[in-house]
XYZ file of C-alpha atoms in Angstrom:
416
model
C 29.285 -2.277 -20.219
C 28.676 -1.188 -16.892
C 31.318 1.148 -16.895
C 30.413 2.491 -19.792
C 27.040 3.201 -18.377
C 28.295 4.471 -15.328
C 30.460 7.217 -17.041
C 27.650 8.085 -19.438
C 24.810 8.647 -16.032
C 28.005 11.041 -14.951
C 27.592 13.677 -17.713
C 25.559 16.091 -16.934
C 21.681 15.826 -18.330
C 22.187 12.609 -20.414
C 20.006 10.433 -18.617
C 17.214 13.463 -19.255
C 18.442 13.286 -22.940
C 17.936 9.853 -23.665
C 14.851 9.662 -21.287
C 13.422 12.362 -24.037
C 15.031 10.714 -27.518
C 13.272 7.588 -26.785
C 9.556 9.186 -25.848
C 9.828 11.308 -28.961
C 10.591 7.760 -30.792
C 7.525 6.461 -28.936
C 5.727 9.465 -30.645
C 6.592 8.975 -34.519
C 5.910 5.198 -33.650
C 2.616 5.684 -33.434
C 2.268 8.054 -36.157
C 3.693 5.512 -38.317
C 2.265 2.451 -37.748
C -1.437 4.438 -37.096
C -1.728 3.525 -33.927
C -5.083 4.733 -32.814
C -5.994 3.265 -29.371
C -9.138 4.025 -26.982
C -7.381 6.305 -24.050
C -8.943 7.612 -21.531
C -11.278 10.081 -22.275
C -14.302 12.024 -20.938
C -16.556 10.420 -23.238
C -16.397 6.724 -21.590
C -14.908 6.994 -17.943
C -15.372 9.598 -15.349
C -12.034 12.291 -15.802
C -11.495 15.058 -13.554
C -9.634 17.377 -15.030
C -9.217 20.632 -12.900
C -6.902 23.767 -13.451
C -4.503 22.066 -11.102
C -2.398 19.523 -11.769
C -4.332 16.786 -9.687
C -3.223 13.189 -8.882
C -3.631 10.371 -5.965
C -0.093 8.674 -5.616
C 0.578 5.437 -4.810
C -1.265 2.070 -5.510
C -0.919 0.497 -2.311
C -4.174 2.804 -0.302
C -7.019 2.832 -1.593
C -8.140 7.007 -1.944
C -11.737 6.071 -1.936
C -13.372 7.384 1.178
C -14.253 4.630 3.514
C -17.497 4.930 4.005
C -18.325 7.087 1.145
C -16.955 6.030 -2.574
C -18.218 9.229 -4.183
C -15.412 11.122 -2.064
C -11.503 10.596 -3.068
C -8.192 11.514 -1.296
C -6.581 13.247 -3.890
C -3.204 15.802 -4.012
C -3.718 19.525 -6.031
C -0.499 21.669 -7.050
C 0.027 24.274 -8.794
C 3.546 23.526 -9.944
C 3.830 22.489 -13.553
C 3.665 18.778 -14.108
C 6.784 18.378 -16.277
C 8.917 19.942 -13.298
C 10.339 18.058 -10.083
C 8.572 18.980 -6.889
C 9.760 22.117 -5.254
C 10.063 22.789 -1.683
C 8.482 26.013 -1.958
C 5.184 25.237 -3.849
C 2.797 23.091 -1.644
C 0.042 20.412 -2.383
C -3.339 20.875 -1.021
C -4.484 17.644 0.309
C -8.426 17.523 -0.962
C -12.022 15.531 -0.908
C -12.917 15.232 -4.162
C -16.527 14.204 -5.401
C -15.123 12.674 -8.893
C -18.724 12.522 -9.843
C -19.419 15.890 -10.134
C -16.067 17.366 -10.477
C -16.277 19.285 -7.364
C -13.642 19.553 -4.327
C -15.482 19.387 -0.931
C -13.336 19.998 1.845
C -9.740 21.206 1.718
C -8.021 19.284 4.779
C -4.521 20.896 4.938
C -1.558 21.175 2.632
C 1.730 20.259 2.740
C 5.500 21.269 1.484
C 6.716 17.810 1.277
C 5.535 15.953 -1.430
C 6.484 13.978 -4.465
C 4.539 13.146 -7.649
C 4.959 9.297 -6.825
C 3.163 8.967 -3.099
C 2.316 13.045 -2.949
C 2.607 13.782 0.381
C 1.472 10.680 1.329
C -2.458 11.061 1.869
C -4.029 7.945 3.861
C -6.951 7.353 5.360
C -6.246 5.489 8.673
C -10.606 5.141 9.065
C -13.450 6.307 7.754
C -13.037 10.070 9.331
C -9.166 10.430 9.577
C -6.685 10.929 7.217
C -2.591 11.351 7.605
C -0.056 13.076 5.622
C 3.547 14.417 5.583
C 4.647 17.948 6.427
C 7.602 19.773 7.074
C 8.062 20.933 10.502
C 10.597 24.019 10.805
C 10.552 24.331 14.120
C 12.412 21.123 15.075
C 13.853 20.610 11.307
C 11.923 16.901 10.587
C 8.644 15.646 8.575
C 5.487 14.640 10.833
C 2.408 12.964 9.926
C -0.268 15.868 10.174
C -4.034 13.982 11.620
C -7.152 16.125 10.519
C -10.927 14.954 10.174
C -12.751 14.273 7.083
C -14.101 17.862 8.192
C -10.984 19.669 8.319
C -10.445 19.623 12.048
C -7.113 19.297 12.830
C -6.082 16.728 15.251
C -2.397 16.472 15.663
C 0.870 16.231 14.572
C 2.862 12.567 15.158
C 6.352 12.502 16.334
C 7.391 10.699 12.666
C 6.479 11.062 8.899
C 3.836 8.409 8.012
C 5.081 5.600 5.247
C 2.131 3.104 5.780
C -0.396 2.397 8.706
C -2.185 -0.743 9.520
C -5.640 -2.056 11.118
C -4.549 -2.311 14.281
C -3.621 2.066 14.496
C 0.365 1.818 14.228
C 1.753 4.222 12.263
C 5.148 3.013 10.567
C 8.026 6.082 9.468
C 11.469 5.535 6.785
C 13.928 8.562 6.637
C 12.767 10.614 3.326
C 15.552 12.361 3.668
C 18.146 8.755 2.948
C 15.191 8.732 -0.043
C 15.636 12.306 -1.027
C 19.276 11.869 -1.650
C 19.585 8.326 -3.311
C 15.756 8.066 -4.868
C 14.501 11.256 -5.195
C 11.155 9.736 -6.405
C 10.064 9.204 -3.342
C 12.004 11.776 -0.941
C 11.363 15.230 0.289
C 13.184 18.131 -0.491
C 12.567 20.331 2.378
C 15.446 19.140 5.255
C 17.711 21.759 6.286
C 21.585 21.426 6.358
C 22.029 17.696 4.851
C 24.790 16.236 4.172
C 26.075 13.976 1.130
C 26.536 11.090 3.315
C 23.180 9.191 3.327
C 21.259 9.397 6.605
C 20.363 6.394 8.552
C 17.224 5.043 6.972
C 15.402 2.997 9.757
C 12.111 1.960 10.381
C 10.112 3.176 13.532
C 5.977 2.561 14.590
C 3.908 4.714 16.352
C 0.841 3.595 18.392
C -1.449 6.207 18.135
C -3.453 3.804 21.276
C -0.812 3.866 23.200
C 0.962 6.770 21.905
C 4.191 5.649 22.099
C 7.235 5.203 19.850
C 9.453 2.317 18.772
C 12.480 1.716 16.540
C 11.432 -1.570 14.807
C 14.660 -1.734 12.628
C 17.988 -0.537 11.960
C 19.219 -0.430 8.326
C 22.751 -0.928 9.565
C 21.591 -4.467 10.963
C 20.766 -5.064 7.168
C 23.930 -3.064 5.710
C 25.798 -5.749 8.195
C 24.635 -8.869 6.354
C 24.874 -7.540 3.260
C 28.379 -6.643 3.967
C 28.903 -10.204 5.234
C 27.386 -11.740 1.956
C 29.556 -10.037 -0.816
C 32.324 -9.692 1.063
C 32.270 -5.646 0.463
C 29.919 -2.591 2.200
C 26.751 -1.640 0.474
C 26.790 1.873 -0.741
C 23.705 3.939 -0.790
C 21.362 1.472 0.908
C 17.655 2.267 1.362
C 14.533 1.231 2.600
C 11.083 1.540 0.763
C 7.835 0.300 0.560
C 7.097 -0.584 3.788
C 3.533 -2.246 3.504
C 1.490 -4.178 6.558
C -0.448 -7.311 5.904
C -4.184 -6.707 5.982
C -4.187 -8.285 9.793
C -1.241 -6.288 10.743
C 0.801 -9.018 11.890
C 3.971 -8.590 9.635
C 5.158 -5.840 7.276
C 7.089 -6.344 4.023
C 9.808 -3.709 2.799
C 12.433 -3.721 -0.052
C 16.363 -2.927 1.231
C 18.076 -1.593 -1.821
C 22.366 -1.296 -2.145
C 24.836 -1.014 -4.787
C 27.272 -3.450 -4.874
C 30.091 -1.756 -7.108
C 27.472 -0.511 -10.024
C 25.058 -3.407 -9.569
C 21.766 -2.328 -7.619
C 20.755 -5.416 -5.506
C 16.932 -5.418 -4.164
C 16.433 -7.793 -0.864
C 12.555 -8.237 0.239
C 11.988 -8.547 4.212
C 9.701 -9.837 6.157
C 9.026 -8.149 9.688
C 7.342 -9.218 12.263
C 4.863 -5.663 13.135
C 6.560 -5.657 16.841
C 9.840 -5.433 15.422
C 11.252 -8.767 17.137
C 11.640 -11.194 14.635
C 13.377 -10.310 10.427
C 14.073 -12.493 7.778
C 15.152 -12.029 3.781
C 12.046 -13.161 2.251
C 13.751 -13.034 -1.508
C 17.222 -12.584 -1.951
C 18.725 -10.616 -5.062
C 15.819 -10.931 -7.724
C 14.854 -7.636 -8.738
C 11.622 -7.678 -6.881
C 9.758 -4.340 -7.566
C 6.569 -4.542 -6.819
C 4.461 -5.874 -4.028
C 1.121 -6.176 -2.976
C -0.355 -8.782 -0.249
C -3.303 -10.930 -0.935
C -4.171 -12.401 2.031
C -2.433 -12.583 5.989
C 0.260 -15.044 4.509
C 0.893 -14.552 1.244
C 1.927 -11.126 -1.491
C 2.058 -11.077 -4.814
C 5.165 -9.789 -6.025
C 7.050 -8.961 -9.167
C 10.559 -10.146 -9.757
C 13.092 -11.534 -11.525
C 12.490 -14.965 -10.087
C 13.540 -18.917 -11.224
C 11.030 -18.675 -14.431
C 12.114 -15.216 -15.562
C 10.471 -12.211 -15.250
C 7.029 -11.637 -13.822
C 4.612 -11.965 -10.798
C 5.053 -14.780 -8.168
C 2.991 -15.318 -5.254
C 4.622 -15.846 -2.368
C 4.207 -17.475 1.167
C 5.933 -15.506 3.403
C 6.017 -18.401 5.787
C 7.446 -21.232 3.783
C 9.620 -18.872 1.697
C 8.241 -20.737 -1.752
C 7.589 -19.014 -4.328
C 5.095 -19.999 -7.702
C 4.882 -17.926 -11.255
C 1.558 -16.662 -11.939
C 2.004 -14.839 -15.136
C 5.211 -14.390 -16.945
C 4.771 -10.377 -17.608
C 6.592 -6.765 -17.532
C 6.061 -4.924 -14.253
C 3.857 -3.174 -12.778
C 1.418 -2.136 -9.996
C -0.800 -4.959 -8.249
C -3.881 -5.132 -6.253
C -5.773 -8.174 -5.872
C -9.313 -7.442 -6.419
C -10.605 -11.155 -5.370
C -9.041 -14.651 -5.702
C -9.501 -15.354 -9.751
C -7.921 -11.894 -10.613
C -5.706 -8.750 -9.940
C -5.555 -5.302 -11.300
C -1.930 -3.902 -12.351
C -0.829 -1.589 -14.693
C 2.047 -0.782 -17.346
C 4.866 0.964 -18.143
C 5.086 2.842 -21.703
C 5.421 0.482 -24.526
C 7.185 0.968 -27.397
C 4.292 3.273 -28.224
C 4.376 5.595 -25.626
C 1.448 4.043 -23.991
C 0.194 2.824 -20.304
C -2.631 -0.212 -20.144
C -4.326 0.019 -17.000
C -5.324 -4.666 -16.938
C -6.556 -7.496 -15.081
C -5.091 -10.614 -14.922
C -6.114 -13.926 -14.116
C -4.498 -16.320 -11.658
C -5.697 -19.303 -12.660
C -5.195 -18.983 -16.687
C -3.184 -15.891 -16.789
C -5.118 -14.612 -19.585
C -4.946 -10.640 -19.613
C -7.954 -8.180 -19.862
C -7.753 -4.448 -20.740
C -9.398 -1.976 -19.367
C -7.849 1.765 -21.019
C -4.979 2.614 -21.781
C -3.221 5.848 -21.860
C -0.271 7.758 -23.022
C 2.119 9.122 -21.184
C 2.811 13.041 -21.903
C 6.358 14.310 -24.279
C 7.806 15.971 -21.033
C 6.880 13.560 -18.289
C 10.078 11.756 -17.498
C 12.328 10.255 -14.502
C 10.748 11.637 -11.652
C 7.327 13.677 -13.100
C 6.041 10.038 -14.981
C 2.824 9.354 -14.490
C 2.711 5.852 -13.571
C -0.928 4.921 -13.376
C -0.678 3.331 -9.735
C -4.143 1.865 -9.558
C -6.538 1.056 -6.696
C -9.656 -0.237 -5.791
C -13.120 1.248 -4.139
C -13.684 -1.048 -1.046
C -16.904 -2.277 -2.860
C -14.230 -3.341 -5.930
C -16.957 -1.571 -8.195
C -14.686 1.507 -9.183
C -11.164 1.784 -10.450
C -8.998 5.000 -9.909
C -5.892 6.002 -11.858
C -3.745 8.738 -12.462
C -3.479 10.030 -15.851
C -2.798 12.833 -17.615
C -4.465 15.194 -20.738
C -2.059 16.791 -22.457
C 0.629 17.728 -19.549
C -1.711 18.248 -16.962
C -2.147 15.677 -13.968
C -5.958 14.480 -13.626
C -7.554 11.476 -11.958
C -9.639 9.137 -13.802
C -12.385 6.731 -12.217
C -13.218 3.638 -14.330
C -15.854 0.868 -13.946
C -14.388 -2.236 -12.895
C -15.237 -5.031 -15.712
C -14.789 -7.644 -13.631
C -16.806 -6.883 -11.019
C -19.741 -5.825 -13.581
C -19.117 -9.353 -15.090
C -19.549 -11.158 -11.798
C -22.671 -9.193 -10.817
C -24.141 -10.169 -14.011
């Protein structure tokens, strides 16, 4: 069977084609069965809809200004939704008021960017944000600094993945990502090659303003190598994400062994002297940390499929709700906010979850677009205001990218 699938991925445009038959199946689903559902809509939550495709990108940073929840970090193109990023349309990075609709400051825009993460947008405080660009001059990606005003502040010596409390900054190669998950690459580096670039994982201290390589992806490749008795092919490293103290980071090393994709979860220590494999082999996806010692993470773990908190200490692992995958954020210690992929009716649900019962709450749902496939989905990626009162999502109206902002049920219900 894995041959066969491996042959079929081979011809050209199949994976497109049956990425297509099944959404248009999704389609006369629901015009079969009738099934009308509450999306998103401008009559109950706050949309932005804008001439622009507009959209956040990932779940793990919350957009919501610091200081100032009315404002979001959000990414504006004007390349058509449907369509894979192109090197030579930008996205502007933005302040957005979502309550009146209204962009406030344009801080900069940028040439690398994907419709998963954007071009990374992140505020590192409450007057500075970061994001990717494409440097010419020396052929690389930087993280570009400006203030909540537009000022400009610099240019880092490395392309920003994630940043922590304590002011590191922490860099992957997009261009390893660009050529064996596109989804989350760039598209702008000159002259590469087919062979996959060394995809390490450096820290800059914008205190001390100095570099580091933390880790070495060959180091990883090694023990792989040692553990199947074969060498990885097309190994990566993604999702690099620092526990709220910044003591440790968490990142997924991905390989094929023969066909068979094999997902390891690490555990770094943030000054790059002590790694260990965390989970081993089990399809973990998804991560999110809920406090200084412990993520929640979903994976194929020793009770099936679903999401597992973990110690990161102890190694143990416990199921907290057998479910499909998705996007996690705690928002306090009785529940966390996730999202899902398209059921069988072409449609996203944007839910809480409890810990302690597991019992599942919706919030909205929403459908994802005919034409929005592979790389231009629209996964919801959800996050949380600081003040957990507001939800944001990205979403779509017809085929054109918008943010929603939805009242957080949960933290109504607790305030009343």
């Amino acid at each position: 069977m894995t041959n066969v699938r491996s042959l079929l991925k081979s011809v050209p445009g199949i994976i497109a084609a049956v990425r297509f038959s099944k959404r248009v199946q999704q389609r006369f689903r629901r015009l079969l069965h009738h099934r009308n559902v509450e999306e998103v809509s401008a009559g109950q939550y706050t949309i932005v809809d804008a001439t622009r495709n507009m959209f956040v990108g990932y779940y793990d940073h919350s957009p919501f200004k610091p200081n100032d929840e009315s404002l979001l970090l959000v990414h504006t193109t004007s390349h058509p939704a449907w369509k894979k990023p192109s090197p030579k349309i930008p996205v502007a990075i933005q302040l957005l008021d979502w309550k009146s609709g209204r962009i406030v400051k344009k801080l900069g825009e940028s040439y690398s960017w994907n419709w998963q993460q954007g071009a990374r947008a992140t505020w590192l405080d409450a007057d500075t944000v970061a994001f990717n660009i494409y440097d010419k001059n020396t052929n690389s990606y930087k993280a570009r600094l400006v203030r909540a005003s537009g000022e400009w502040v610099g240019d880092l010596p490395l392309s920003i993945q994630e940043s922590d409390c304590n002011g590191r900054i922490y860099s992957i190669s997009y261009e390893a990502l660009a050529l064996v998950r596109p989804d989350y690459g760039y598209r702008n580096h000159i002259g590469m090659k087919r062979e996959c670039p060394e995809s390490d994982i450096e820290m800059y201290d914008t205190r001390t303003r100095t570099k580091q390589l933390l880790l070495s992806i060959a180091d990883l490749n090694e023990s792989a190598a040692l553990r199947y008795n074969v060498t990885p092919r097309h190994a990566k490293l993604n999702h690099v994400m620092a526990a709220p103290d910044g003591s440790h980071l968490v990142f997924l090393h991905r390989y094929f062994i023969g066909a068979r994709r094999v997902t390891d979860l690490y555990v770094l220590d943030a000054d790059g002297n002590n790694k260990y494999r965390l989970v081993e082999d089990q399809g973990v996806s998804h991560v999110c940390w809920l406090d200084e010692a412990t993520i929640l993470v979903t994976m194929d773990g020793v009770k099936g499929f679903g999401y597992y908190r973990v110690d990161i200490a102890r190694g143990t692992s416990e199921l907290v709700k057998p479910f499909s995958d998705g996007h996690p954020n705690p928002v306090d210690s009785s529940v966390f906010l996730t999202d899902t992929y398209p059921d069988s009716y072409g449609l996203r649900r944007l839910i809480l979850i409890s810990f302690r019962e597991g019992g599942v709450t919706e919030v909205c749902v929403s459908s994802e677009p005919l034409l929005f496939l592979g790389e231009t989905r629209c996964d919801l990626h959800p996050s949380l205001s600081p003040s957990m009162q507001w939800i944001q999502i990205d979403c779509a109206v017809g085929h054109q990218r918008c943010i929603a902002v939805v009242p957080n049920p949960h933290a109504c219900s607790v305030e009343s």
